[in-house]
Amino acid sequence: MRYVIQRLITTIPVLFFLSIMVFSFIHLIPGNPAEILLGQDATPQAVHALDAQMGLNRPLLMQYLGWLSNVLRGNLGTSLVDHESVSQLILQRLPVTVELAVGTMVVAILIAFPLGIAAVMRGRVSEFVAMFAATIGISVPPFWLGILFLLLFTVKFHLVTNSLYVPIWQSPLKNLECMLLPCIATGIREAAVLLRMLRSSLTDALGEDFVRTAWAKGLRGTAVTLRHALPNALVPVLTAGGLQIAGLLGGLVITEQVFSLPGFGQLLVQSVFSRDYTTVQGTALVAALIVIIVNLLIDLMYSRIDPRIRTDGGMEA
């Protein structure tokens, strides 16, 4: 708990610095939201009046302090385009992206771990096959796989219906039908990254003294790999997986676009194009907060996987 409290305290200046960056950079985007909302035929008087109504004619420092004050009270503001609460928009879109990210990582783990373990246990042929598959997985863009899956399984063979997104609590089967292909399309690339990391980490762990001692005691190769080498190889794999999850939450916008999923990334991109300052600021800040939370959870999992690691950074005797 002390470690968690310390980490949460250190996030305060990080979030403060990020809030300044987010607020400053969004105002560097060319274009005026009022002009976009009113159209090209709007008069300067109408644009000026709408700027005053939205508070965009005030100095940037005053705008930032007002926005920060609202954020500290849990109010991310109101969308300049949709005129809805930014918090509500995020709550509507974030579960879609979280579900897609979790499904992607489940697919990645189901592919990467069997291939990675087989690569170090079954000889050169299995290792060549695993690394060849990893190279292909990294080289093929997820959006191209998504389009290919739609053409094959939806258009040609009619195995999957390209239906609109349905929440899992409304219909688990329809939700699985609309989320299966995008999860596999993005999961293949993430599996390739995990596979390379797991294979390298396992190879290093199998060369340690404790593994040679286990073999000298007569343990079988499977028991040595799964019970002794694998737990010690998971720490760098966890680090890579945590970064992948954090990146997926903001990097799935193309997959969401291909499969028409109303996700968090799509909301952010649409807000940038429409110059919706408050929505961009709110979504970017929430994305940064999610990354910090994911990193904290990954750090806490280290000590569970490897008991030698303590949360204060030391090693048990």
Tab-separated table of C-alpha atoms in Angstrom:
chain	number	residue	atom	x	y	z
A	1	MET	CA	0.000	0.000	0.000
A	2	ARG	CA	2.875	2.358	0.747
A	3	TYR	CA	4.321	1.706	-2.698
A	4	VAL	CA	0.922	2.251	-4.344
A	5	ILE	CA	0.431	5.531	-2.484
A	6	GLN	CA	3.918	6.686	-3.493
A	7	ARG	CA	3.251	5.875	-7.131
A	8	LEU	CA	-0.111	7.650	-7.064
A	9	ILE	CA	1.524	10.745	-5.569
A	10	THR	CA	4.147	10.794	-8.323
A	11	THR	CA	1.379	10.713	-10.939
A	12	ILE	CA	0.118	14.128	-9.803
A	13	PRO	CA	2.974	16.192	-11.351
A	14	VAL	CA	2.954	13.892	-14.395
A	15	LEU	CA	-0.751	14.499	-14.996
A	16	PHE	CA	-0.299	18.227	-14.371
A	17	PHE	CA	2.480	18.408	-16.977
A	18	LEU	CA	0.414	16.328	-19.402
A	19	SER	CA	-2.579	18.620	-18.911
A	20	ILE	CA	-0.429	21.595	-19.943
A	21	MET	CA	0.853	19.727	-23.001
A	22	VAL	CA	-2.597	18.546	-24.043
A	23	PHE	CA	-4.164	21.982	-23.624
A	24	SER	CA	-1.309	23.766	-25.398
A	25	PHE	CA	-0.909	21.406	-28.355
A	26	ILE	CA	-4.600	21.256	-29.193
A	27	HIS	CA	-4.612	25.028	-29.659
A	28	LEU	CA	-1.777	24.698	-32.169
A	29	ILE	CA	-4.084	22.845	-34.579
A	30	PRO	CA	-5.005	25.195	-37.432
A	31	GLY	CA	-8.610	26.251	-37.721
A	32	ASN	CA	-11.269	27.828	-35.582
A	33	PRO	CA	-14.021	25.613	-34.080
A	34	ALA	CA	-16.549	28.411	-34.496
A	35	GLU	CA	-15.794	28.729	-38.218
A	36	ILE	CA	-16.118	24.955	-38.652
A	37	LEU	CA	-19.414	24.830	-36.794
A	38	LEU	CA	-20.929	27.795	-38.632
A	39	GLY	CA	-19.573	26.927	-42.072
A	40	GLN	CA	-17.624	28.879	-44.658
A	41	ASP	CA	-20.443	31.370	-45.268
A	42	ALA	CA	-20.492	32.563	-41.647
A	43	THR	CA	-19.942	36.270	-41.066
A	44	PRO	CA	-17.072	37.477	-38.847
A	45	GLN	CA	-19.639	38.840	-36.373
A	46	ALA	CA	-21.266	35.394	-36.025
A	47	VAL	CA	-17.873	33.721	-35.592
A	48	HIS	CA	-16.873	36.266	-32.942
A	49	ALA	CA	-20.177	35.813	-31.102
A	50	LEU	CA	-19.807	32.014	-31.044
A	51	ASP	CA	-16.188	32.330	-29.872
A	52	ALA	CA	-17.395	34.466	-26.982
A	53	GLN	CA	-20.174	32.003	-26.196
A	54	MET	CA	-17.725	29.069	-26.055
A	55	GLY	CA	-15.123	31.093	-24.164
A	56	LEU	CA	-12.532	30.802	-26.925
A	57	ASN	CA	-11.883	34.548	-27.044
A	58	ARG	CA	-10.348	34.591	-23.567
A	59	PRO	CA	-6.551	34.421	-23.007
A	60	LEU	CA	-5.165	30.865	-23.141
A	61	LEU	CA	-4.038	31.006	-19.517
A	62	MET	CA	-7.534	31.837	-18.340
A	63	GLN	CA	-8.993	29.115	-20.549
A	64	TYR	CA	-6.517	26.592	-19.125
A	65	LEU	CA	-7.168	27.535	-15.500
A	66	GLY	CA	-10.910	27.303	-16.037
A	67	TRP	CA	-10.589	23.918	-17.737
A	68	LEU	CA	-8.211	22.599	-15.057
A	69	SER	CA	-10.552	23.749	-12.311
A	70	ASN	CA	-13.399	21.808	-13.907
A	71	VAL	CA	-11.196	18.717	-14.381
A	72	LEU	CA	-10.231	18.692	-10.707
A	73	ARG	CA	-13.944	18.608	-9.889
A	74	GLY	CA	-14.447	15.677	-12.257
A	75	ASN	CA	-15.961	17.757	-15.043
A	76	LEU	CA	-14.215	17.316	-18.404
A	77	GLY	CA	-16.414	19.927	-20.031
A	78	THR	CA	-18.988	19.879	-22.800
A	79	SER	CA	-18.340	18.926	-26.407
A	80	LEU	CA	-18.246	21.949	-28.699
A	81	VAL	CA	-19.758	19.899	-31.530
A	82	ASP	CA	-22.180	17.425	-29.923
A	83	HIS	CA	-23.042	19.641	-26.949
A	84	GLU	CA	-22.858	16.567	-24.707
A	85	SER	CA	-20.779	15.919	-21.625
A	86	VAL	CA	-17.258	14.808	-22.572
A	87	SER	CA	-17.292	12.364	-19.663
A	88	GLN	CA	-20.468	10.793	-21.032
A	89	LEU	CA	-19.006	10.528	-24.528
A	90	ILE	CA	-15.912	8.811	-23.135
A	91	LEU	CA	-17.989	6.411	-21.033
A	92	GLN	CA	-19.948	5.480	-24.154
A	93	ARG	CA	-16.877	4.851	-26.314
A	94	LEU	CA	-14.227	3.579	-23.893
A	95	PRO	CA	-15.826	0.155	-23.139
A	96	VAL	CA	-15.708	-0.691	-26.864
A	97	THR	CA	-11.978	-0.002	-27.095
A	98	VAL	CA	-11.243	-1.716	-23.769
A	99	GLU	CA	-13.113	-4.812	-24.947
A	100	LEU	CA	-11.238	-4.765	-28.250
A	101	ALA	CA	-7.884	-4.305	-26.474
A	102	VAL	CA	-8.572	-7.121	-23.997
A	103	GLY	CA	-9.767	-9.430	-26.769
A	104	THR	CA	-6.676	-8.572	-28.808
A	105	MET	CA	-4.356	-9.457	-25.934
A	106	VAL	CA	-6.228	-12.723	-25.259
A	107	VAL	CA	-5.712	-13.715	-28.900
A	108	ALA	CA	-2.071	-12.628	-28.702
A	109	ILE	CA	-1.419	-14.712	-25.581
A	110	LEU	CA	-3.162	-17.788	-27.018
A	111	ILE	CA	-0.919	-17.578	-30.099
A	112	ALA	CA	2.364	-16.358	-28.621
A	113	PHE	CA	2.773	-18.598	-25.578
A	114	PRO	CA	2.365	-22.021	-27.259
A	115	LEU	CA	4.590	-20.989	-30.175
A	116	GLY	CA	7.151	-19.323	-27.911
A	117	ILE	CA	7.430	-22.316	-25.592
A	118	ALA	CA	7.565	-24.734	-28.524
A	119	ALA	CA	10.331	-22.648	-30.114
A	120	VAL	CA	12.710	-23.332	-27.207
A	121	MET	CA	11.612	-26.922	-26.489
A	122	ARG	CA	11.067	-28.649	-29.820
A	123	GLY	CA	14.286	-27.963	-31.706
A	124	ARG	CA	15.345	-25.861	-34.653
A	125	VAL	CA	12.373	-26.617	-36.892
A	126	SER	CA	9.843	-25.351	-34.333
A	127	GLU	CA	12.016	-22.324	-33.635
A	128	PHE	CA	12.240	-21.508	-37.339
A	129	VAL	CA	8.466	-21.862	-37.773
A	130	ALA	CA	7.772	-19.684	-34.715
A	131	MET	CA	10.160	-16.921	-35.732
A	132	PHE	CA	8.949	-17.027	-39.343
A	133	ALA	CA	5.378	-16.630	-38.100
A	134	ALA	CA	6.480	-13.748	-35.840
A	135	THR	CA	8.166	-11.987	-38.763
A	136	ILE	CA	5.047	-12.336	-40.913
A	137	GLY	CA	2.827	-11.149	-38.053
A	138	ILE	CA	4.894	-8.004	-37.496
A	139	SER	CA	5.119	-7.236	-41.218
A	140	VAL	CA	1.406	-7.468	-42.043
A	141	PRO	CA	-0.616	-4.352	-41.032
A	142	PRO	CA	-3.674	-5.121	-38.859
A	143	PHE	CA	-5.967	-2.986	-41.036
A	144	TRP	CA	-4.992	-5.028	-44.112
A	145	LEU	CA	-5.765	-8.234	-42.239
A	146	GLY	CA	-9.070	-6.728	-41.152
A	147	ILE	CA	-10.063	-5.911	-44.725
A	148	LEU	CA	-8.961	-9.380	-45.849
A	149	PHE	CA	-11.013	-11.041	-43.096
A	150	LEU	CA	-14.078	-9.011	-44.083
A	151	LEU	CA	-13.699	-10.011	-47.725
A	152	LEU	CA	-13.190	-13.695	-46.924
A	153	PHE	CA	-15.457	-14.424	-43.972
A	154	THR	CA	-18.179	-11.831	-44.577
A	155	VAL	CA	-18.405	-11.146	-48.295
A	156	LYS	CA	-17.281	-14.446	-49.857
A	157	PHE	CA	-18.148	-17.234	-47.379
A	158	HIS	CA	-20.813	-15.412	-45.313
A	159	LEU	CA	-19.528	-17.033	-42.111
A	160	VAL	CA	-19.639	-13.809	-40.096
A	161	THR	CA	-22.177	-11.018	-40.438
A	162	ASN	CA	-20.697	-7.529	-40.573
A	163	SER	CA	-23.240	-6.160	-38.098
A	164	LEU	CA	-23.121	-3.037	-35.988
A	165	TYR	CA	-21.543	-3.188	-32.556
A	166	VAL	CA	-23.695	-4.817	-29.861
A	167	PRO	CA	-22.636	-4.529	-26.182
A	168	ILE	CA	-21.779	-7.823	-24.521
A	169	TRP	CA	-24.392	-7.334	-21.795
A	170	GLN	CA	-27.134	-7.057	-24.419
A	171	SER	CA	-26.233	-10.101	-26.509
A	172	PRO	CA	-22.993	-12.031	-25.863
A	173	LEU	CA	-23.285	-14.005	-29.111
A	174	LYS	CA	-23.831	-10.951	-31.317
A	175	ASN	CA	-21.050	-9.162	-29.475
A	176	LEU	CA	-18.699	-12.087	-30.146
A	177	GLU	CA	-19.718	-12.073	-33.806
A	178	CYS	CA	-18.857	-8.399	-34.294
A	179	MET	CA	-15.684	-8.465	-32.154
A	180	LEU	CA	-14.087	-11.760	-33.206
A	181	LEU	CA	-12.570	-10.647	-36.504
A	182	PRO	CA	-11.142	-7.318	-35.264
A	183	CYS	CA	-9.623	-9.031	-32.205
A	184	ILE	CA	-7.930	-11.642	-34.395
A	185	ALA	CA	-6.788	-9.046	-36.950
A	186	THR	CA	-5.031	-6.929	-34.323
A	187	GLY	CA	-4.105	-9.883	-32.077
A	188	ILE	CA	-1.871	-11.470	-34.718
A	189	ARG	CA	0.485	-8.499	-34.742
A	190	GLU	CA	0.568	-8.236	-30.947
A	191	ALA	CA	1.180	-12.001	-30.770
A	192	ALA	CA	4.223	-11.602	-33.001
A	193	VAL	CA	5.723	-9.009	-30.635
A	194	LEU	CA	5.024	-11.145	-27.560
A	195	LEU	CA	6.362	-14.249	-29.279
A	196	ARG	CA	9.723	-12.683	-30.037
A	197	MET	CA	9.980	-11.308	-26.517
A	198	LEU	CA	8.984	-14.614	-24.886
A	199	ARG	CA	11.354	-16.682	-26.996
A	200	SER	CA	14.299	-14.394	-26.221
A	201	SER	CA	13.484	-14.233	-22.515
A	202	LEU	CA	12.975	-18.004	-22.241
A	203	THR	CA	16.260	-18.670	-24.020
A	204	ASP	CA	18.083	-16.478	-21.487
A	205	ALA	CA	16.305	-18.115	-18.529
A	206	LEU	CA	17.165	-21.632	-19.733
A	207	GLY	CA	20.846	-20.707	-19.596
A	208	GLU	CA	20.749	-19.761	-15.900
A	209	ASP	CA	22.380	-21.832	-13.150
A	210	PHE	CA	19.100	-22.777	-11.449
A	211	VAL	CA	17.877	-24.383	-14.695
A	212	ARG	CA	21.053	-26.442	-15.032
A	213	THR	CA	20.600	-27.497	-11.415
A	214	ALA	CA	17.033	-28.619	-12.126
A	215	TRP	CA	18.206	-30.647	-15.098
A	216	ALA	CA	21.008	-32.155	-12.985
A	217	LYS	CA	18.389	-33.321	-10.469
A	218	GLY	CA	16.674	-35.297	-13.207
A	219	LEU	CA	13.668	-33.092	-13.942
A	220	ARG	CA	12.158	-33.413	-17.396
A	221	GLY	CA	12.508	-30.656	-19.969
A	222	THR	CA	8.816	-29.755	-19.857
A	223	ALA	CA	8.827	-29.356	-16.067
A	224	VAL	CA	12.019	-27.301	-16.157
A	225	THR	CA	10.688	-24.977	-18.860
A	226	LEU	CA	7.179	-24.457	-17.487
A	227	ARG	CA	7.829	-24.493	-13.725
A	228	HIS	CA	11.270	-22.906	-13.468
A	229	ALA	CA	12.251	-21.001	-16.616
A	230	LEU	CA	8.863	-19.599	-17.657
A	231	PRO	CA	8.043	-17.699	-14.412
A	232	ASN	CA	11.462	-16.035	-14.536
A	233	ALA	CA	10.997	-15.150	-18.206
A	234	LEU	CA	7.635	-13.450	-17.698
A	235	VAL	CA	8.886	-10.157	-16.231
A	236	PRO	CA	10.094	-8.637	-19.542
A	237	VAL	CA	7.094	-10.187	-21.312
A	238	LEU	CA	4.797	-8.458	-18.825
A	239	THR	CA	6.520	-5.161	-19.499
A	240	ALA	CA	6.007	-5.564	-23.242
A	241	GLY	CA	2.405	-6.656	-22.723
A	242	GLY	CA	1.648	-3.661	-20.541
A	243	LEU	CA	3.017	-1.272	-23.139
A	244	GLN	CA	0.999	-3.055	-25.808
A	245	ILE	CA	-2.245	-2.688	-23.839
A	246	ALA	CA	-1.564	0.993	-23.204
A	247	GLY	CA	-0.788	1.546	-26.887
A	248	LEU	CA	-3.848	-0.371	-28.034
A	249	LEU	CA	-6.229	1.898	-26.124
A	250	GLY	CA	-5.252	4.789	-28.359
A	251	GLY	CA	-3.986	2.949	-31.415
A	252	LEU	CA	-6.996	0.908	-32.479
A	253	VAL	CA	-8.614	3.729	-34.416
A	254	ILE	CA	-7.906	2.181	-37.840
A	255	THR	CA	-9.282	-1.196	-36.775
A	256	GLU	CA	-12.317	0.544	-35.314
A	257	GLN	CA	-12.789	2.368	-38.613
A	258	VAL	CA	-12.482	-0.805	-40.721
A	259	PHE	CA	-15.008	-2.712	-38.623
A	260	SER	CA	-17.255	0.299	-37.843
A	261	LEU	CA	-16.698	0.058	-34.095
A	262	PRO	CA	-17.654	3.208	-32.105
A	263	GLY	CA	-14.511	3.206	-29.988
A	264	PHE	CA	-12.385	5.595	-27.964
A	265	GLY	CA	-9.744	6.128	-30.660
A	266	GLN	CA	-12.365	6.983	-33.248
A	267	LEU	CA	-13.817	9.589	-30.901
A	268	LEU	CA	-10.405	11.199	-30.479
A	269	VAL	CA	-9.691	11.373	-34.210
A	270	GLN	CA	-13.152	12.728	-35.025
A	271	SER	CA	-12.721	15.376	-32.341
A	272	VAL	CA	-9.383	16.477	-33.806
A	273	PHE	CA	-10.864	16.837	-37.305
A	274	SER	CA	-13.829	18.831	-36.009
A	275	ARG	CA	-11.606	21.025	-33.759
A	276	ASP	CA	-13.603	19.914	-30.709
A	277	TYR	CA	-11.084	21.206	-28.179
A	278	THR	CA	-12.792	20.058	-24.993
A	279	THR	CA	-13.341	16.501	-26.244
A	280	VAL	CA	-9.756	16.160	-27.452
A	281	GLN	CA	-8.421	17.465	-24.148
A	282	GLY	CA	-10.644	15.155	-22.111
A	283	THR	CA	-9.920	12.020	-24.150
A	284	ALA	CA	-6.164	12.665	-24.217
A	285	LEU	CA	-6.079	13.181	-20.454
A	286	VAL	CA	-8.090	10.003	-19.831
A	287	ALA	CA	-5.790	8.062	-22.171
A	288	ALA	CA	-2.741	9.280	-20.235
A	289	LEU	CA	-4.374	8.293	-16.952
A	290	ILE	CA	-5.103	4.805	-18.303
A	291	VAL	CA	-1.461	4.363	-19.340
A	292	ILE	CA	-0.306	5.338	-15.848
A	293	ILE	CA	-2.752	2.912	-14.212
A	294	VAL	CA	-1.709	0.063	-16.540
A	295	ASN	CA	1.969	0.669	-15.750
A	296	LEU	CA	1.203	0.630	-12.022
A	297	LEU	CA	-0.683	-2.661	-12.294
A	298	ILE	CA	2.166	-4.211	-14.292
A	299	ASP	CA	4.694	-3.147	-11.638
A	300	LEU	CA	2.542	-4.692	-8.916
A	301	MET	CA	2.299	-7.955	-10.863
A	302	TYR	CA	6.085	-8.292	-10.990
A	303	SER	CA	6.312	-9.297	-7.337
A	304	ARG	CA	3.534	-11.856	-7.824
A	305	ILE	CA	5.305	-13.560	-10.690
A	306	ASP	CA	8.832	-13.371	-9.274
A	307	PRO	CA	8.868	-13.395	-5.417
A	308	ARG	CA	12.455	-12.116	-5.404
A	309	ILE	CA	11.283	-8.763	-6.674
A	310	ARG	CA	10.027	-6.374	-4.022
A	311	THR	CA	7.947	-3.347	-4.835
A	312	ASP	CA	10.627	-1.024	-3.433
A	313	GLY	CA	12.991	-2.166	-6.153
A	314	GLY	CA	15.149	-4.396	-3.944
A	315	MET	CA	15.673	-8.118	-3.905
A	316	GLU	CA	14.803	-10.505	-1.119
A	317	ALA	CA	17.702	-12.249	0.532
